[in-house]
Amino acid sequence: MPRKTIVPENTVDELSILDEEGRADAELDPKMDRDSLLKVYQAMVKARTLDDRMITMQRQGQMGTFAPGRGQEAAQIGSVYSLRPTDWFAPSYRSFGAQMWRGWAIDQLMMLWDGYFEGFDLPEGINDLPFSIVIGCHVPLATGVAMAQTCQGTDSVVLTNFGDGASSEGDVSESLNFAAVHNAPIVFICENNGYAISLPFEKQTKIKSIAHRAPAFGMPGMRVDGNDILAMVSATKEAIDRARSGGGPTLIEAVTFRMEMHTTADDPTVYRADNEVARWTARDPISRFEKYLLASGVLDASIKTRIASDVDEEIRLGREKFKQRAKPNAQEVFDYMYAADMPPELKAQKNEYLRKLAARLAGKKLTPV
Ligand SMILES: Cc1ncc(C[n+]2csc(CCOP(=O)(O)OP(=O)(O)O)c2C)c(N)n1
Ligand SMILES: [Mg+2]
């Protein structure tokens, strides 16, 4: 008998509502009200402004390593826009725009990025998880939280985001499978920003779209223009509503681009061409949305200036608060990884470190051990 081989179609169909000139598809436009549109615009501008400020602070030695989200503002704000405070958000590390939308204070995010343990304190009344640096490892936790919502009979949903690189981790595949089998109320957003540090998407996976994996796990998948805020709002709202009404998980691939370095420790000019960056600059999520808002009369030059100065002031105040809180304590370098049961080698290193630190603080000359 001849063998039958199933060849999945490797074609790509992408939801897009705003074109590069900011013209919306009238049928697909979610027709958000004026206040919501301005709130979303302000959140995107705030994310980008904070991004620039954090890079400057890092360059001046006032901030730890930082992962900028420039270019991914629509993917981020659009994802969390339709969540309720009682829903859950489990972010990856490049998500501070979405985290601010969810209620994280600027000084708190700065504490986090500057390596302070207190930075992980969750905001009161917000059901978020702290972000994860270990790529993909928050996705099984998010899936577990979603399964718990079913067990507890709540109508809350979970939304988690992760990168194109993270999508190759076993953690993500296992989560997709568990979520589908248990019909968990969760939305998976893969922010495909083209690169996992220096590795381009084409070398990450053989498929053309991460959304193609969805049917193989038994859930709906959508590929969305991640630089189009209206498309992101529409797609995630549909997925969140489905999860809330018992329809189970969805995988959304938000196609976007990381306009900046991977982190402040990286130099992207080594591995990608300027013309690639220029191509994506033309698709910039903020300027596209701005054109739409200007054309529809929601935004004008004076509102734009006011929003820019409100955002500047908010960030200035956040930074002041951060500076008051950020008091490094050299004693606690070893303290958090093994709070209860520190391995003996680490204990010995800690004692040696504390001895040297005390000697240095007392102005004594250090002797080798
Ligand atoms: C499990 C694990 N492996 C490797 C790393 C090192 N690492 C940090 S970020 C990164 C690339 C992640 O790329 P992607 O998932 O596309 O997210 P992006 O940084 O583009 O937002 C890697 C390999 C890590 N943090 N965790
Ligand atoms: Mg990536």
mmCIF file of C-alpha atoms and ligand atoms in Angstrom:
data_model
loop_
_atom_site.group_PDB
_atom_site.id
_atom_site.type_symbol
_atom_site.label_atom_id
_atom_site.label_comp_id
_atom_site.label_asym_id
_atom_site.label_seq_id
_atom_site.Cartn_x
_atom_site.Cartn_y
_atom_site.Cartn_z
ATOM 1 C CA MET A 1 0.000 0.000 0.000
ATOM 2 C CA PRO A 2 1.390 3.456 -0.852
ATOM 3 C CA ARG A 3 2.311 5.552 2.119
ATOM 4 C CA LYS A 4 0.395 8.758 2.722
ATOM 5 C CA THR A 5 2.501 11.717 3.705
ATOM 6 C CA ILE A 6 0.920 14.778 5.238
ATOM 7 C CA VAL A 7 2.649 17.930 4.068
ATOM 8 C CA PRO A 8 1.525 20.959 6.057
ATOM 9 C CA GLU A 9 1.103 24.147 4.081
ATOM 10 C CA ASN A 10 3.889 26.547 4.898
ATOM 11 C CA THR A 11 2.091 29.672 3.751
ATOM 12 C CA VAL A 12 1.528 32.838 5.715
ATOM 13 C CA ASP A 13 -1.633 34.858 6.153
ATOM 14 C CA GLU A 14 -1.343 37.835 8.458
ATOM 15 C CA LEU A 15 -3.992 39.998 10.139
ATOM 16 C CA SER A 16 -3.307 43.650 9.442
ATOM 17 C CA ILE A 17 -5.688 46.595 9.876
ATOM 18 C CA LEU A 18 -3.499 49.712 9.616
ATOM 19 C CA ASP A 19 -1.310 50.164 6.575
ATOM 20 C CA GLU A 20 2.050 51.937 6.683
ATOM 21 C CA GLU A 21 0.355 55.257 6.007
ATOM 22 C CA GLY A 22 -1.926 54.750 8.992
ATOM 23 C CA ARG A 23 -5.044 54.046 6.903
ATOM 24 C CA ALA A 24 -7.368 51.556 8.577
ATOM 25 C CA ASP A 25 -9.363 48.802 6.899
ATOM 26 C CA ALA A 26 -12.875 50.144 7.605
ATOM 27 C CA GLU A 27 -14.387 46.697 8.059
ATOM 28 C CA LEU A 28 -11.760 45.430 10.481
ATOM 29 C CA ASP A 29 -11.180 48.657 12.463
ATOM 30 C CA PRO A 30 -12.172 47.862 16.082
ATOM 31 C CA LYS A 31 -13.466 51.476 16.328
ATOM 32 C CA MET A 32 -12.154 52.198 19.799
ATOM 33 C CA ASP A 33 -13.471 55.326 21.489
ATOM 34 C CA ARG A 34 -11.400 58.524 21.629
ATOM 35 C CA ASP A 35 -10.282 58.181 25.270
ATOM 36 C CA SER A 36 -9.144 54.591 24.741
ATOM 37 C CA LEU A 37 -7.222 55.536 21.601
ATOM 38 C CA LEU A 38 -5.406 58.347 23.412
ATOM 39 C CA LYS A 39 -4.700 56.160 26.440
ATOM 40 C CA VAL A 40 -3.153 53.512 24.194
ATOM 41 C CA TYR A 41 -1.127 56.128 22.288
ATOM 42 C CA GLN A 42 0.172 57.624 25.549
ATOM 43 C CA ALA A 43 1.148 54.156 26.823
ATOM 44 C CA MET A 44 3.111 53.486 23.634
ATOM 45 C CA VAL A 45 4.890 56.840 23.825
ATOM 46 C CA LYS A 46 5.658 56.222 27.507
ATOM 47 C CA ALA A 47 7.168 52.820 26.743
ATOM 48 C CA ARG A 48 9.428 54.304 24.073
ATOM 49 C CA THR A 49 10.456 57.315 26.121
ATOM 50 C CA LEU A 50 11.308 55.159 29.116
ATOM 51 C CA ASP A 51 13.238 52.869 26.800
ATOM 52 C CA ASP A 52 15.458 55.764 25.667
ATOM 53 C CA ARG A 53 15.862 56.990 29.243
ATOM 54 C CA MET A 54 16.884 53.540 30.484
ATOM 55 C CA ILE A 55 19.551 53.214 27.774
ATOM 56 C CA THR A 56 20.968 56.626 28.690
ATOM 57 C CA MET A 57 20.933 55.737 32.389
ATOM 58 C CA GLN A 58 22.705 52.465 31.653
ATOM 59 C CA ARG A 59 25.352 54.285 29.609
ATOM 60 C CA GLN A 60 25.852 56.684 32.530
ATOM 61 C CA GLY A 61 26.300 53.827 34.990
ATOM 62 C CA GLN A 62 22.947 54.468 36.726
ATOM 63 C CA MET A 63 21.177 51.318 35.518
ATOM 64 C CA GLY A 64 21.924 47.607 35.172
ATOM 65 C CA THR A 65 21.809 45.745 31.861
ATOM 66 C CA PHE A 66 18.560 46.583 30.129
ATOM 67 C CA ALA A 67 16.558 44.986 27.279
ATOM 68 C CA PRO A 68 14.907 47.726 25.168
ATOM 69 C CA GLY A 69 11.513 47.136 23.549
ATOM 70 C CA ARG A 70 11.684 49.863 20.865
ATOM 71 C CA GLY A 71 9.523 48.828 17.919
ATOM 72 C CA GLN A 72 7.467 46.344 19.954
ATOM 73 C CA GLU A 73 5.122 48.853 21.632
ATOM 74 C CA ALA A 74 2.028 47.822 19.622
ATOM 75 C CA ALA A 75 2.632 44.114 20.213
ATOM 76 C CA GLN A 76 2.924 44.791 23.921
ATOM 77 C CA ILE A 77 0.197 47.314 24.682
ATOM 78 C CA GLY A 78 -2.153 45.625 22.204
ATOM 79 C CA SER A 79 -1.678 42.285 23.991
ATOM 80 C CA VAL A 80 -2.645 43.432 27.459
ATOM 81 C CA TYR A 81 -5.236 46.024 26.409
ATOM 82 C CA SER A 82 -8.250 43.712 26.823
ATOM 83 C CA LEU A 83 -7.114 42.038 30.050
ATOM 84 C CA ARG A 84 -8.993 42.768 33.271
ATOM 85 C CA PRO A 85 -7.012 43.492 36.460
ATOM 86 C CA THR A 86 -8.283 40.147 37.772
ATOM 87 C CA ASP A 87 -6.746 38.370 34.772
ATOM 88 C CA TRP A 88 -3.115 37.265 34.856
ATOM 89 C CA PHE A 89 -0.128 38.446 32.844
ATOM 90 C CA ALA A 90 3.083 36.387 32.791
ATOM 91 C CA PRO A 91 5.646 38.481 30.901
ATOM 92 C CA SER A 92 9.006 37.877 29.326
ATOM 93 C CA TYR A 93 11.788 40.334 30.187
ATOM 94 C CA ARG A 94 11.225 42.705 27.245
ATOM 95 C CA SER A 95 7.755 43.723 28.376
ATOM 96 C CA PHE A 96 7.989 46.822 30.513
ATOM 97 C CA GLY A 97 5.534 48.757 28.272
ATOM 98 C CA ALA A 98 2.912 46.094 28.997
ATOM 99 C CA GLN A 99 3.917 45.960 32.649
ATOM 100 C CA MET A 100 3.331 49.719 33.042
ATOM 101 C CA TRP A 101 -0.072 49.299 31.423
ATOM 102 C CA ARG A 102 -0.832 46.629 34.024
ATOM 103 C CA GLY A 103 0.060 49.000 36.875
ATOM 104 C CA TRP A 104 3.760 48.564 37.560
ATOM 105 C CA ALA A 105 5.308 51.832 38.752
ATOM 106 C CA ILE A 106 8.309 53.261 36.893
ATOM 107 C CA ASP A 107 10.539 53.288 39.996
ATOM 108 C CA GLN A 108 9.604 49.662 40.639
ATOM 109 C CA LEU A 109 10.635 48.624 37.115
ATOM 110 C CA MET A 110 13.870 50.565 37.498
ATOM 111 C CA MET A 111 14.569 48.754 40.773
ATOM 112 C CA LEU A 112 13.964 45.471 38.959
ATOM 113 C CA TRP A 113 16.311 46.270 36.087
ATOM 114 C CA ASP A 114 18.943 47.602 38.448
ATOM 115 C CA GLY A 115 19.031 44.244 40.223
ATOM 116 C CA TYR A 116 17.205 45.042 43.462
ATOM 117 C CA PHE A 117 15.299 42.187 45.036
ATOM 118 C CA GLU A 118 12.483 44.590 46.058
ATOM 119 C CA GLY A 119 11.949 45.227 42.327
ATOM 120 C CA PHE A 120 10.167 41.867 42.214
ATOM 121 C CA ASP A 121 7.461 42.986 44.681
ATOM 122 C CA LEU A 122 4.228 42.739 42.754
ATOM 123 C CA PRO A 123 1.944 45.755 42.564
ATOM 124 C CA GLU A 124 -1.020 45.634 44.923
ATOM 125 C CA GLY A 125 -4.179 44.242 43.328
ATOM 126 C CA ILE A 126 -2.527 43.131 40.066
ATOM 127 C CA ASN A 127 -2.373 39.437 39.256
ATOM 128 C CA ASP A 128 0.946 39.446 37.373
ATOM 129 C CA LEU A 129 3.975 37.203 37.637
ATOM 130 C CA PRO A 130 7.423 38.820 37.791
ATOM 131 C CA PHE A 131 9.196 38.684 34.438
ATOM 132 C CA SER A 132 11.501 35.844 33.631
ATOM 133 C CA ILE A 133 15.051 36.138 32.308
ATOM 134 C CA VAL A 134 15.388 32.393 31.747
ATOM 135 C CA ILE A 135 13.723 32.246 28.363
ATOM 136 C CA GLY A 136 10.446 30.346 28.145
ATOM 137 C CA CYS A 137 10.473 29.143 31.739
ATOM 138 C CA HIS A 138 7.526 31.333 32.756
ATOM 139 C CA VAL A 139 5.278 29.755 30.105
ATOM 140 C CA PRO A 140 4.625 26.459 31.996
ATOM 141 C CA LEU A 141 3.936 28.540 35.130
ATOM 142 C CA ALA A 142 1.435 30.659 33.195
ATOM 143 C CA THR A 143 -0.207 27.472 31.887
ATOM 144 C CA GLY A 144 -0.452 26.130 35.440
ATOM 145 C CA VAL A 145 -2.069 29.363 36.610
ATOM 146 C CA ALA A 146 -4.577 29.056 33.749
ATOM 147 C CA MET A 147 -5.392 25.440 34.638
ATOM 148 C CA ALA A 148 -5.849 26.573 38.251
ATOM 149 C CA GLN A 149 -8.484 29.089 37.119
ATOM 150 C CA THR A 150 -10.530 26.208 35.721
ATOM 151 C CA CYS A 151 -10.106 24.190 38.944
ATOM 152 C CA GLN A 152 -11.112 27.183 41.052
ATOM 153 C CA GLY A 153 -14.059 28.049 38.815
ATOM 154 C CA THR A 154 -13.011 31.677 38.164
ATOM 155 C CA ASP A 155 -13.593 33.384 34.832
ATOM 156 C CA SER A 156 -10.064 34.849 34.769
ATOM 157 C CA VAL A 157 -7.719 34.271 31.856
ATOM 158 C CA VAL A 158 -3.938 34.253 31.600
ATOM 159 C CA LEU A 159 -1.873 35.947 28.922
ATOM 160 C CA THR A 160 1.791 35.170 28.505
ATOM 161 C CA ASN A 161 4.337 36.487 26.005
ATOM 162 C CA PHE A 162 7.646 35.074 24.872
ATOM 163 C CA GLY A 163 10.086 35.506 22.001
ATOM 164 C CA ASP A 164 10.715 33.664 18.739
ATOM 165 C CA GLY A 165 13.832 32.189 20.340
ATOM 166 C CA ALA A 166 11.843 31.006 23.360
ATOM 167 C CA SER A 167 9.399 29.258 21.023
ATOM 168 C CA SER A 168 12.108 26.630 20.375
ATOM 169 C CA GLU A 169 12.343 25.774 24.089
ATOM 170 C CA GLY A 170 10.720 22.543 25.265
ATOM 171 C CA ASP A 171 8.970 24.537 27.998
ATOM 172 C CA VAL A 172 6.886 26.336 25.394
ATOM 173 C CA SER A 173 5.905 23.211 23.449
ATOM 174 C CA GLU A 174 4.983 21.381 26.649
ATOM 175 C CA SER A 175 2.869 24.329 27.734
ATOM 176 C CA LEU A 176 1.019 24.489 24.418
ATOM 177 C CA ASN A 177 0.254 20.794 24.677
ATOM 178 C CA PHE A 178 -0.913 20.939 28.297
ATOM 179 C CA ALA A 179 -3.011 24.034 27.678
ATOM 180 C CA ALA A 180 -4.744 22.433 24.697
ATOM 181 C CA VAL A 181 -5.374 19.087 26.417
ATOM 182 C CA HIS A 182 -6.811 20.802 29.496
ATOM 183 C CA ASN A 183 -8.649 23.499 27.522
ATOM 184 C CA ALA A 184 -6.903 26.082 29.721
ATOM 185 C CA PRO A 185 -8.018 29.731 29.544
ATOM 186 C CA ILE A 186 -4.731 31.110 28.259
ATOM 187 C CA VAL A 187 -3.461 33.255 25.378
ATOM 188 C CA PHE A 188 0.080 32.599 24.184
ATOM 189 C CA ILE A 189 1.686 35.564 22.426
ATOM 190 C CA CYS A 190 4.911 34.873 20.592
ATOM 191 C CA GLU A 191 6.527 38.255 19.924
ATOM 192 C CA ASN A 192 8.481 37.354 16.839
ATOM 193 C CA ASN A 193 10.918 40.279 16.695
ATOM 194 C CA GLY A 194 13.123 38.655 14.069
ATOM 195 C CA TYR A 195 16.033 37.723 16.291
ATOM 196 C CA ALA A 196 17.067 35.729 19.324
ATOM 197 C CA ILE A 197 20.068 37.896 20.175
ATOM 198 C CA SER A 198 22.055 37.462 16.929
ATOM 199 C CA LEU A 199 20.175 34.441 15.565
ATOM 200 C CA PRO A 200 17.675 35.408 12.823
ATOM 201 C CA PHE A 201 14.236 33.811 12.733
ATOM 202 C CA GLU A 202 15.065 31.847 9.529
ATOM 203 C CA LYS A 203 17.764 29.982 11.438
ATOM 204 C CA GLN A 204 15.562 29.493 14.487
ATOM 205 C CA THR A 205 12.922 27.359 12.784
ATOM 206 C CA LYS A 206 12.134 25.756 9.435
ATOM 207 C CA ILE A 207 8.523 26.972 9.470
ATOM 208 C CA LYS A 208 7.545 30.381 8.104
ATOM 209 C CA SER A 209 5.215 31.238 10.958
ATOM 210 C CA ILE A 210 5.090 30.232 14.624
ATOM 211 C CA ALA A 211 1.284 30.356 14.304
ATOM 212 C CA HIS A 212 1.523 27.199 12.153
ATOM 213 C CA ARG A 213 2.293 25.246 15.292
ATOM 214 C CA ALA A 214 -1.119 26.016 16.815
ATOM 215 C CA PRO A 215 -3.232 23.440 14.918
ATOM 216 C CA ALA A 216 -0.627 20.760 15.582
ATOM 217 C CA PHE A 217 -1.241 21.261 19.303
ATOM 218 C CA GLY A 218 -5.001 21.484 18.813
ATOM 219 C CA MET A 219 -5.710 25.181 19.230
ATOM 220 C CA PRO A 220 -6.444 28.167 16.991
ATOM 221 C CA GLY A 221 -3.440 30.147 15.778
ATOM 222 C CA MET A 222 -3.204 33.656 14.386
ATOM 223 C CA ARG A 223 -0.383 35.525 12.735
ATOM 224 C CA VAL A 224 -0.772 39.221 13.330
ATOM 225 C CA ASP A 225 1.063 42.355 12.220
ATOM 226 C CA GLY A 226 2.634 43.112 15.588
ATOM 227 C CA ASN A 227 3.427 46.695 14.570
ATOM 228 C CA ASP A 228 -0.262 47.397 14.056
ATOM 229 C CA ILE A 229 -1.909 48.317 17.325
ATOM 230 C CA LEU A 230 -5.444 47.905 15.981
ATOM 231 C CA ALA A 231 -4.695 44.387 14.701
ATOM 232 C CA MET A 232 -3.087 43.448 18.022
ATOM 233 C CA VAL A 233 -6.058 44.757 20.026
ATOM 234 C CA SER A 234 -8.545 42.900 17.799
ATOM 235 C CA ALA A 235 -6.655 39.606 17.752
ATOM 236 C CA THR A 236 -5.989 39.440 21.474
ATOM 237 C CA LYS A 237 -9.520 40.518 22.357
ATOM 238 C CA GLU A 238 -10.885 37.652 20.282
ATOM 239 C CA ALA A 239 -8.494 35.189 21.959
ATOM 240 C CA ILE A 240 -9.156 36.521 25.475
ATOM 241 C CA ASP A 241 -12.938 36.373 24.947
ATOM 242 C CA ARG A 242 -12.623 32.810 23.659
ATOM 243 C CA ALA A 243 -10.561 31.747 26.676
ATOM 244 C CA ARG A 244 -12.981 33.428 29.092
ATOM 245 C CA SER A 245 -16.003 31.751 27.584
ATOM 246 C CA GLY A 246 -14.546 28.253 27.848
ATOM 247 C CA GLY A 247 -13.115 28.035 24.323
ATOM 248 C CA GLY A 248 -9.573 27.222 25.474
ATOM 249 C CA PRO A 249 -6.156 28.513 24.444
ATOM 250 C CA THR A 250 -4.959 30.445 21.388
ATOM 251 C CA LEU A 251 -1.473 30.971 19.993
ATOM 252 C CA ILE A 252 -0.852 34.393 18.456
ATOM 253 C CA GLU A 253 2.314 35.221 16.587
ATOM 254 C CA ALA A 254 2.897 38.976 16.690
ATOM 255 C CA VAL A 255 5.278 39.789 13.843
ATOM 256 C CA THR A 256 7.423 42.715 14.868
ATOM 257 C CA PHE A 257 11.028 43.883 14.956
ATOM 258 C CA ARG A 258 13.516 44.662 17.704
ATOM 259 C CA MET A 259 14.694 48.134 16.642
ATOM 260 C CA GLU A 260 17.400 48.368 19.275
ATOM 261 C CA MET A 261 20.148 46.148 20.649
ATOM 262 C CA HIS A 262 19.188 42.841 22.320
ATOM 263 C CA THR A 263 20.332 44.297 25.627
ATOM 264 C CA THR A 264 22.662 47.136 26.483
ATOM 265 C CA ALA A 265 25.428 44.498 26.443
ATOM 266 C CA ASP A 266 24.907 43.849 22.718
ATOM 267 C CA ASP A 267 25.946 45.523 19.440
ATOM 268 C CA PRO A 268 23.467 44.551 16.676
ATOM 269 C CA THR A 269 25.491 46.249 13.892
ATOM 270 C CA VAL A 270 27.763 43.196 14.026
ATOM 271 C CA TYR A 271 25.064 40.797 12.814
ATOM 272 C CA ARG A 272 22.372 42.735 10.938
ATOM 273 C CA ALA A 273 22.340 45.224 8.083
ATOM 274 C CA ASP A 274 21.247 48.847 8.313
ATOM 275 C CA ASN A 275 18.804 48.410 5.437
ATOM 276 C CA GLU A 276 16.917 45.756 7.410
ATOM 277 C CA VAL A 277 16.480 48.211 10.259
ATOM 278 C CA ALA A 278 15.476 50.956 7.800
ATOM 279 C CA ARG A 279 12.814 48.683 6.271
ATOM 280 C CA TRP A 280 11.247 48.199 9.672
ATOM 281 C CA THR A 281 11.538 51.876 10.574
ATOM 282 C CA ALA A 282 8.991 52.519 7.812
ATOM 283 C CA ARG A 283 6.609 50.201 9.664
ATOM 284 C CA ASP A 284 7.145 51.881 13.040
ATOM 285 C CA PRO A 285 4.128 51.122 15.254
ATOM 286 C CA ILE A 286 3.946 54.559 16.867
ATOM 287 C CA SER A 287 4.206 56.675 13.725
ATOM 288 C CA ARG A 288 1.629 54.500 11.924
ATOM 289 C CA PHE A 289 -0.806 54.875 14.800
ATOM 290 C CA GLU A 290 -0.048 58.594 15.020
ATOM 291 C CA LYS A 291 -0.973 59.065 11.347
ATOM 292 C CA TYR A 292 -4.266 57.249 11.970
ATOM 293 C CA LEU A 293 -5.029 59.402 15.016
ATOM 294 C CA LEU A 294 -4.143 62.643 13.240
ATOM 295 C CA ALA A 295 -6.260 61.755 10.207
ATOM 296 C CA SER A 296 -9.249 60.871 12.372
ATOM 297 C CA GLY A 297 -8.928 64.100 14.395
ATOM 298 C CA VAL A 298 -8.269 62.294 17.704
ATOM 299 C CA LEU A 299 -4.763 63.740 17.911
ATOM 300 C CA ASP A 300 -3.407 67.169 17.000
ATOM 301 C CA ALA A 301 -0.098 68.944 17.510
ATOM 302 C CA SER A 302 -1.032 70.393 20.889
ATOM 303 C CA ILE A 303 -2.337 67.095 22.356
ATOM 304 C CA LYS A 304 0.811 65.409 21.063
ATOM 305 C CA THR A 305 3.018 67.959 22.820
ATOM 306 C CA ARG A 306 1.013 67.654 26.036
ATOM 307 C CA ILE A 307 1.278 63.855 26.006
ATOM 308 C CA ALA A 308 5.043 64.039 25.402
ATOM 309 C CA SER A 309 5.543 66.426 28.311
ATOM 310 C CA ASP A 310 3.221 64.453 30.663
ATOM 311 C CA VAL A 311 5.202 61.317 29.871
ATOM 312 C CA ASP A 312 8.521 63.119 30.451
ATOM 313 C CA GLU A 313 7.349 64.387 33.811
ATOM 314 C CA GLU A 314 6.038 60.963 34.870
ATOM 315 C CA ILE A 315 9.370 59.368 34.008
ATOM 316 C CA ARG A 316 11.303 62.152 35.743
ATOM 317 C CA LEU A 317 9.304 61.573 38.949
ATOM 318 C CA GLY A 318 9.724 57.803 38.663
ATOM 319 C CA ARG A 319 13.450 58.224 38.271
ATOM 320 C CA GLU A 320 13.646 60.517 41.328
ATOM 321 C CA LYS A 321 11.787 57.934 43.395
ATOM 322 C CA PHE A 322 14.070 55.203 42.098
ATOM 323 C CA LYS A 323 17.162 57.201 43.057
ATOM 324 C CA GLN A 324 15.843 57.581 46.603
ATOM 325 C CA ARG A 325 15.145 53.856 46.879
ATOM 326 C CA ALA A 326 18.246 52.470 45.155
ATOM 327 C CA LYS A 327 20.736 52.014 47.965
ATOM 328 C CA PRO A 328 23.064 49.147 47.095
ATOM 329 C CA ASN A 329 24.024 46.888 49.964
ATOM 330 C CA ALA A 330 27.285 45.090 49.246
ATOM 331 C CA GLN A 331 26.655 42.663 52.138
ATOM 332 C CA GLU A 332 23.773 40.921 50.390
ATOM 333 C CA VAL A 333 25.430 39.829 47.132
ATOM 334 C CA PHE A 334 25.160 36.119 48.067
ATOM 335 C CA ASP A 335 21.849 36.255 49.898
ATOM 336 C CA TYR A 336 18.959 35.512 47.575
ATOM 337 C CA MET A 337 19.669 32.434 45.491
ATOM 338 C CA TYR A 338 19.858 30.031 48.458
ATOM 339 C CA ALA A 339 18.073 31.888 51.238
ATOM 340 C CA ALA A 340 17.274 28.804 53.357
ATOM 341 C CA ASP A 341 19.979 26.271 52.603
ATOM 342 C CA MET A 342 23.173 27.656 51.103
ATOM 343 C CA PRO A 343 25.636 25.013 49.780
ATOM 344 C CA PRO A 344 28.874 24.860 51.855
ATOM 345 C CA GLU A 345 31.130 26.049 48.965
ATOM 346 C CA LEU A 346 28.984 29.127 48.527
ATOM 347 C CA LYS A 347 28.935 29.727 52.296
ATOM 348 C CA ALA A 348 32.743 29.654 52.263
ATOM 349 C CA GLN A 349 32.840 32.112 49.352
ATOM 350 C CA LYS A 350 30.385 34.378 51.137
ATOM 351 C CA ASN A 351 32.477 34.381 54.325
ATOM 352 C CA GLU A 352 35.632 35.154 52.366
ATOM 353 C CA TYR A 353 33.864 37.945 50.501
ATOM 354 C CA LEU A 354 32.473 39.467 53.721
ATOM 355 C CA ARG A 355 35.903 39.301 55.362
ATOM 356 C CA LYS A 356 37.513 41.103 52.426
ATOM 357 C CA LEU A 357 34.716 43.612 52.233
ATOM 358 C CA ALA A 358 35.034 44.431 55.935
ATOM 359 C CA ALA A 359 38.802 44.816 55.539
ATOM 360 C CA ARG A 360 38.359 47.102 52.547
ATOM 361 C CA LEU A 361 35.762 49.213 54.323
ATOM 362 C CA ALA A 362 38.165 49.504 57.294
ATOM 363 C CA GLY A 363 40.831 50.713 54.869
ATOM 364 C CA LYS A 364 43.077 47.693 55.442
ATOM 365 C CA LYS A 365 45.380 46.244 52.794
ATOM 366 C CA LEU A 366 44.001 42.933 51.497
ATOM 367 C CA THR A 367 46.013 39.744 51.857
ATOM 368 C CA PRO A 368 45.492 36.762 49.534
ATOM 369 C CA VAL A 369 43.816 33.716 51.169
HETATM 370 C C1 LIG B 1 17.048 29.023 29.013
HETATM 371 C C2 LIG B 1 17.897 30.147 28.529
HETATM 372 N N1 LIG B 1 18.795 29.921 27.551
HETATM 373 C C3 LIG B 1 19.564 30.935 27.086
HETATM 374 C C4 LIG B 1 19.448 32.193 27.617
HETATM 375 C C5 LIG B 1 20.304 33.335 27.075
HETATM 376 N N2 LIG B 1 19.427 34.198 26.296
HETATM 377 C C6 LIG B 1 18.955 35.345 26.812
HETATM 378 S S1 LIG B 1 17.920 36.122 25.763
HETATM 379 C C7 LIG B 1 18.145 34.960 24.563
HETATM 380 C C8 LIG B 1 17.432 35.088 23.236
HETATM 381 C C9 LIG B 1 15.960 35.124 23.375
HETATM 382 O O1 LIG B 1 15.379 35.453 22.157
HETATM 383 P P1 LIG B 1 13.826 35.583 21.998
HETATM 384 O O2 LIG B 1 13.141 34.476 22.714
HETATM 385 O O3 LIG B 1 13.534 35.727 20.556
HETATM 386 O O4 LIG B 1 13.462 36.915 22.794
HETATM 387 P P2 LIG B 1 13.908 38.419 22.498
HETATM 388 O O5 LIG B 1 15.167 38.644 23.289
HETATM 389 O O6 LIG B 1 14.125 38.558 21.050
HETATM 390 O O7 LIG B 1 12.824 39.280 23.020
HETATM 391 C C10 LIG B 1 18.992 33.960 25.005
HETATM 392 C C11 LIG B 1 19.402 32.806 24.190
HETATM 393 C C12 LIG B 1 18.498 32.395 28.646
HETATM 394 N N3 LIG B 1 18.292 33.583 29.205
HETATM 395 N N4 LIG B 1 17.733 31.365 29.078
HETATM 396 MG MG MG B 2 13.283 37.450 19.479
#
